[in-house]
Amino acid sequence: MFLTFFSSAGTAACSGADIDTEDNPDITDSTSDELQLEAAPVALDKVIPAPVSVQSSASQTHTITQSTVIYTEANSAEAARVGEYLGTLLRPATGYPLPVRPASSVSSGIVLLLTGANPKVGASGYELDVDPSRILVRANTGAGLFAAVQTLRQLLPVTIEGSSTQTGPWQVAGGHVLDYPKFGYRGAMLDVARHFFPEGTVKRYIDHLARYKLNYLHLHLSDDQGWRIQIDAYPRLATYGGSTQVGGGPGGYYTKAVYTDIVDYAAARYITIVPEIDMPGHTNAALASVAELNCDNKAKPLYTGTDVGFSTFCMDAQHRDVVVKFVGDVVRELAALTPGPYIHLGGDEASSTSEPDYLAFEQRVMPLVAQAGKKLIGWHEILKANPETSAIPQYWGTTPTDSSVQAAAKRGLKILLSPANKAYLDMKYNRNTPLGQDWAGLIEARDAYNWNPASYLTGVSSSSVAGIEAPLWTETLTTLAHIEYMIFPRLPALAERGWASANQTWDQFKQRLAAQGPRWKKANITYYASPQVPWP
Ligand code: TNX
């Protein structure tokens, strides 16, 4: 099913094509094209994800100027931090000082308040009021203010994405927005195991998620090809198990300090990291690093191919306690690095683990997550082992009907939706896409948008859906440009599915999506210029 497409140097490729994005005209690298200034400000309903409700007041345009001040809720360090984040977004292109000060009045400037919001906005939403005298944001939480900031960013001209001073005017359309998310979990995954990506790439990925109001980043930290997180109890996991990747490149791993830095960077953007250690399959890197996890007590060789399903922890009578202790140690160290509520223990494609061993393994390791004070997420195969109702199975099938998922929902479990033929960001867009895979089908921009998470699964009601997550597996991806090419424009389509209440049509959405293209260009973000989208 899985072929090796690339060496990590991007040279070797099978299927006849040498695919290097540098030379591939199909991969739009950003250029410094002159971008045309739009005369009218961006309409309030033209943002992604679509807000819950919008009332425009055409005559009420607000202009941000040299003397604009960002006022934030007095006595709230958190509101001040969001104000500072907004200032950091707006200063480069405007060239304005945009100082951040405690709000005493709400009558001028950009005002971020943690009081007076319509209760409907809940813990993640916001209200935005724009008139000539001020831009007023009200929310109940920092997360709500932060979401409003992302809306505001999209309401400003494309040139706001510039990294040096651009010509204004910096106008924002007048009116009122009331906005809050449909689902609590809106995520993306990055596989840093098949290819390792350095801290800077992960942070940029986080910035991309933040733009579209996603609030979870699942990091796939281990697989057959690499173990990417320092674990003090077993240092060789990272130093040896992390020393290669698909294609044989040098791999890498995150020290605890670097990982914590990523967690903090995400938290400052209201994104929670969900760390995954995949098991009992997808474990060759661990089996290569810790000999006693193998039935013959011999460390496996490192693996740099792209097969799946060949590795397993040993669950025979002599090894099961060793294996369970190993998992417990790893989970404890991981939990200590994780302020968020979830630890993901994988559980997929364990085709080298016998059914009884799989059940015995899961029944012993699943409780370790609760013992470490966290909740379990696992690929939906864990449902075979009857996890407790606080566990979240992540559905990655390609059909809407799955009896184990239906039964789980009936028992009260919430399901996280990642149907591979809709939400997998590593699937090719079309037959000629130079990157990615096609085992779950081809996913064009429209396909990523055209489904409804609330009613997708047969026999599972909307109230049993935790949310959606868009996984990016990286067997074929080696650079930031590759990552961006695969996520843009599908990530915003999926983000809207996780956030928006109204089920807009593709024809409505594609117009808003088209308007993002010039922003990506201006921000030097690589994307796939899908022919389905009427780019300006
Ligand atoms: C299936 S989805 C996998 C991954 C691969 C991916 C490639 C899932 C839980 N397992 O191991 O990387 O397909 O698309």
Coordinates of C-alpha atoms in Angstrom, one line a residue, residues 134-407:
R134 CA -13.5 52.0 17.7
I135 CA -13.1 48.3 17.1
L136 CA -14.6 46.6 20.2
V137 CA -14.1 43.0 21.0
R138 CA -15.9 41.3 23.9
A139 CA -15.3 37.7 25.0
N140 CA -15.4 35.7 28.2
T141 CA -11.9 34.3 27.8
G142 CA -8.5 34.9 26.3
A143 CA -9.4 32.2 23.8
G144 CA -12.4 34.2 22.6
L145 CA -10.4 37.4 22.3
F146 CA -7.7 35.5 20.4
A147 CA -10.4 34.2 17.9
A148 CA -11.6 37.7 17.4
V149 CA -8.1 38.8 16.6
Q150 CA -7.9 36.2 13.9
T151 CA -11.1 37.5 12.4
L152 CA -9.9 41.1 12.6
R153 CA -6.7 40.1 10.8
Q154 CA -8.7 38.7 7.9
L155 CA -10.9 41.8 7.8
L156 CA -7.8 44.0 7.1
P157 CA -6.4 44.4 3.6
V158 CA -4.2 41.6 2.2
T159 CA -1.2 43.9 2.7
I160 CA -1.5 43.4 6.4
E161 CA 0.4 40.1 5.8
G162 CA 3.5 42.0 4.6
S163 CA 6.6 41.8 6.8
S164 CA 7.6 45.4 6.1
T165 CA 5.7 48.7 6.0
Q166 CA 2.9 48.7 3.4
T167 CA 0.7 51.5 2.2
G168 CA -2.7 51.7 4.0
P169 CA -5.4 52.8 4.5
W170 CA -6.1 50.1 7.2
Q171 CA -9.8 50.0 7.0
V172 CA -12.2 47.5 8.7
A173 CA -15.8 47.2 7.6
G174 CA -18.4 48.5 10.1
G175 CA -20.9 46.3 11.8
H176 CA -21.4 43.5 14.3
V177 CA -20.2 39.9 14.5
L178 CA -21.3 37.3 17.0
D179 CA -19.3 34.2 16.7
Y180 CA -18.5 30.9 18.5
P181 CA -17.5 27.4 17.5
K182 CA -19.7 24.4 16.7
F183 CA -17.2 21.8 18.0
G184 CA -14.9 22.0 21.0
Y185 CA -12.1 20.0 19.4
R186 CA -10.8 21.5 16.1
G187 CA -7.4 20.0 15.4
A188 CA -4.7 19.1 13.0
M189 CA -2.0 16.5 13.3
L190 CA 1.6 16.6 12.2
D191 CA 3.6 13.4 11.8
V192 CA 7.1 14.3 12.9
A193 CA 8.1 10.6 13.1
R194 CA 8.2 9.6 9.4
H195 CA 10.2 12.8 8.7
F196 CA 11.4 15.0 11.6
F197 CA 10.6 18.7 11.5
P198 CA 12.5 21.2 13.5
E199 CA 11.0 23.5 16.1
G200 CA 10.7 26.4 13.7
T201 CA 8.6 24.4 11.3
V202 CA 6.3 23.2 14.0
K203 CA 5.8 26.7 15.2
R204 CA 4.9 27.9 11.7
Y205 CA 2.4 25.0 11.5
I206 CA 1.0 26.2 14.8
D207 CA 0.6 29.7 13.3
H208 CA -1.3 28.3 10.4
L209 CA -3.7 26.5 12.7
A210 CA -4.2 29.7 14.8
R211 CA -5.2 31.7 11.7
Y212 CA -8.2 29.4 11.1
K213 CA -9.2 29.0 14.8
L214 CA -8.0 25.5 15.3
N215 CA -7.3 24.7 18.9
Y216 CA -5.5 21.3 19.1
L217 CA -2.3 20.2 17.5
H218 CA -1.7 16.4 17.7
L219 CA 2.0 15.6 17.3
H220 CA 2.6 12.0 16.1
L221 CA 5.8 11.7 18.1
S222 CA 6.8 8.0 17.4
D223 CA 6.5 5.5 14.7
D224 CA 8.6 2.8 13.1
Q225 CA 11.0 5.3 11.6
G226 CA 11.6 7.5 14.5
W227 CA 11.1 8.4 18.2
R228 CA 11.0 12.2 18.5
I229 CA 10.8 13.1 22.2
Q230 CA 13.4 12.9 25.0
I231 CA 12.4 10.3 27.7
D232 CA 14.8 10.4 30.6
A233 CA 14.0 6.8 31.7
Y234 CA 15.1 5.5 28.3
P235 CA 17.5 8.0 26.7
R236 CA 18.2 5.8 23.7
L237 CA 14.7 6.2 22.5
A238 CA 15.5 9.7 21.3
T239 CA 19.3 9.5 20.8
Y240 CA 19.2 6.3 18.8
G241 CA 15.5 5.7 18.0
G242 CA 15.3 9.3 16.7
S243 CA 18.5 9.1 14.7
T244 CA 16.9 8.5 11.3
Q245 CA 13.7 8.9 9.3
V246 CA 12.1 7.8 6.0
G247 CA 14.7 7.7 3.3
G248 CA 17.6 7.4 5.8
G249 CA 18.2 11.1 6.7
P250 CA 19.5 12.1 10.1
G251 CA 16.0 12.4 11.8
G252 CA 16.1 14.2 15.1
Y253 CA 14.2 14.6 18.3
Y254 CA 12.8 17.3 20.6
T255 CA 14.6 17.7 23.9
K256 CA 12.2 18.4 26.8
A257 CA 13.3 22.0 26.7
V258 CA 12.5 22.4 23.0
Y259 CA 9.2 20.4 23.4
T260 CA 8.2 22.7 26.3
D261 CA 8.9 25.7 24.1
I262 CA 6.6 24.3 21.4
V263 CA 3.9 23.6 24.0
D264 CA 4.2 27.2 25.3
Y265 CA 4.2 28.7 21.8
A266 CA 1.0 26.8 21.1
A267 CA -0.6 27.7 24.4
A268 CA 0.1 31.4 23.7
R269 CA -2.1 30.8 20.5
Y270 CA -4.8 28.9 22.5
I271 CA -3.7 25.7 20.9
T272 CA -3.3 22.6 23.1
I273 CA -0.7 20.0 22.1
V274 CA -1.8 16.4 22.1
P275 CA 1.2 14.1 22.2
E276 CA 1.0 10.7 20.6
I277 CA 3.1 7.7 21.2
D278 CA 1.8 5.1 18.8
M279 CA 1.6 1.4 20.1
P280 CA 1.6 -1.6 20.2
G281 CA 2.3 -1.4 16.4
H282 CA 4.2 1.4 14.7
T283 CA 6.9 0.8 17.3
N284 CA 10.1 -0.2 15.4
A285 CA 12.0 2.8 16.6
A286 CA 11.3 1.8 20.3
L287 CA 12.1 -1.8 19.5
A288 CA 15.4 -0.7 18.0
S289 CA 16.2 1.3 21.1
V290 CA 15.1 -0.8 24.0
A291 CA 16.0 -4.5 23.5
E292 CA 13.7 -5.9 26.2
L293 CA 10.5 -4.8 24.4
N294 CA 11.3 -7.6 21.8
C295 CA 10.3 -11.3 22.4
D296 CA 13.8 -12.4 21.6
N297 CA 15.4 -9.5 23.7
K298 CA 17.3 -8.4 20.6
A299 CA 17.0 -4.8 19.5
K300 CA 15.6 -4.4 15.9
P301 CA 17.5 -2.6 13.3
L302 CA 16.4 1.0 12.6
Y303 CA 13.9 1.3 9.8
T304 CA 13.7 3.9 7.0
G305 CA 11.0 2.5 4.7
T306 CA 7.3 3.2 4.6
D307 CA 5.7 -0.1 5.2
V308 CA 3.2 -0.4 8.1
G309 CA 2.0 -3.2 10.3
F310 CA 5.3 -5.1 10.8
S311 CA 6.3 -4.1 14.3
T312 CA 4.8 -4.9 17.7
F313 CA 5.7 -4.7 21.4
C314 CA 6.1 -8.3 22.8
M315 CA 3.2 -9.3 25.0
D316 CA 4.2 -12.9 25.9
A317 CA 4.3 -13.9 29.6
Q318 CA 7.9 -13.0 30.0
H319 CA 7.6 -9.5 28.5
R320 CA 4.2 -8.0 29.3
D321 CA 5.2 -6.6 32.6
V322 CA 8.3 -5.0 31.2
V323 CA 6.3 -3.6 28.3
V324 CA 3.6 -2.2 30.5
K325 CA 6.2 -0.6 32.9
F326 CA 7.9 0.9 29.9
V327 CA 4.6 2.5 28.7
G328 CA 3.9 3.7 32.2
D329 CA 7.2 5.4 32.5
V330 CA 6.8 7.0 29.1
V331 CA 3.3 8.1 29.7
R332 CA 4.3 9.7 33.1
E333 CA 7.1 11.7 31.5
L334 CA 4.9 12.7 28.6
A335 CA 2.1 13.8 31.0
A336 CA 4.5 15.9 32.9
L337 CA 5.3 17.8 29.6
T338 CA 1.6 18.1 28.8
P339 CA -0.6 20.9 30.3
G340 CA -3.5 19.8 28.1
P341 CA -6.0 17.1 29.0
Y342 CA -5.1 14.4 26.4
I343 CA -2.5 11.8 25.7
H344 CA -2.8 9.8 22.5
L345 CA -1.7 6.2 22.6
G346 CA -2.2 5.3 18.9
G347 CA -3.4 1.8 18.6
D348 CA -3.8 1.7 14.8
E349 CA -2.7 -0.9 12.3
A350 CA -1.4 -3.4 14.8
S351 CA -1.4 -6.2 12.3
S352 CA 1.6 -7.9 13.8
T353 CA -0.1 -8.1 17.2
S354 CA -2.4 -11.0 17.8
E355 CA -6.0 -10.1 18.8
P356 CA -5.6 -11.5 22.3
D357 CA -2.3 -9.7 22.8
Y358 CA -3.8 -6.4 21.4
L359 CA -6.7 -6.6 23.9
A360 CA -4.4 -7.6 26.8
F361 CA -2.1 -4.7 25.9
E362 CA -4.7 -2.1 25.6
Q363 CA -6.5 -3.2 28.7
R364 CA -3.3 -2.7 30.7
V365 CA -2.0 0.5 29.1
M366 CA -5.2 2.5 28.7
P367 CA -5.6 3.0 32.5
L368 CA -2.0 4.3 32.7
V369 CA -3.2 7.5 31.0
A370 CA -5.8 8.2 33.7
Q371 CA -3.2 7.3 36.3
A372 CA -1.0 10.1 34.9
G373 CA -4.0 12.5 35.2
K374 CA -4.9 12.6 31.5
K375 CA -7.6 11.4 29.2
L376 CA -7.0 8.9 26.4
I377 CA -7.3 9.5 22.7
G378 CA -6.6 6.5 20.4
W379 CA -7.2 5.6 16.8
H380 CA -10.6 4.0 16.6
E381 CA -9.2 0.4 16.7
I382 CA -8.9 0.9 20.5
L383 CA -12.6 0.4 20.6
K384 CA -12.0 -3.4 20.4
A385 CA -10.6 -3.1 23.9
N386 CA -13.7 -1.4 25.3
P387 CA -12.1 1.8 26.6
E388 CA -13.8 3.8 29.4
T389 CA -16.3 6.5 28.4
S390 CA -13.9 9.4 28.9
A391 CA -11.7 8.0 26.1
I392 CA -11.9 9.6 22.6
P393 CA -11.7 7.3 19.6
Q394 CA -10.3 9.0 16.5
Y395 CA -12.1 7.7 13.5
W396 CA -9.9 7.4 10.4
G397 CA -12.1 5.1 8.3
T398 CA -13.3 6.0 4.8
T399 CA -16.9 5.1 5.1
P400 CA -19.6 6.7 7.3
T401 CA -20.7 3.4 8.8
D402 CA -18.7 1.7 11.5
S403 CA -20.4 -0.6 14.0
S404 CA -17.7 -0.2 16.7
V405 CA -17.9 3.6 16.5
Q406 CA -21.8 3.5 16.7
A407 CA -21.6 1.2 19.7

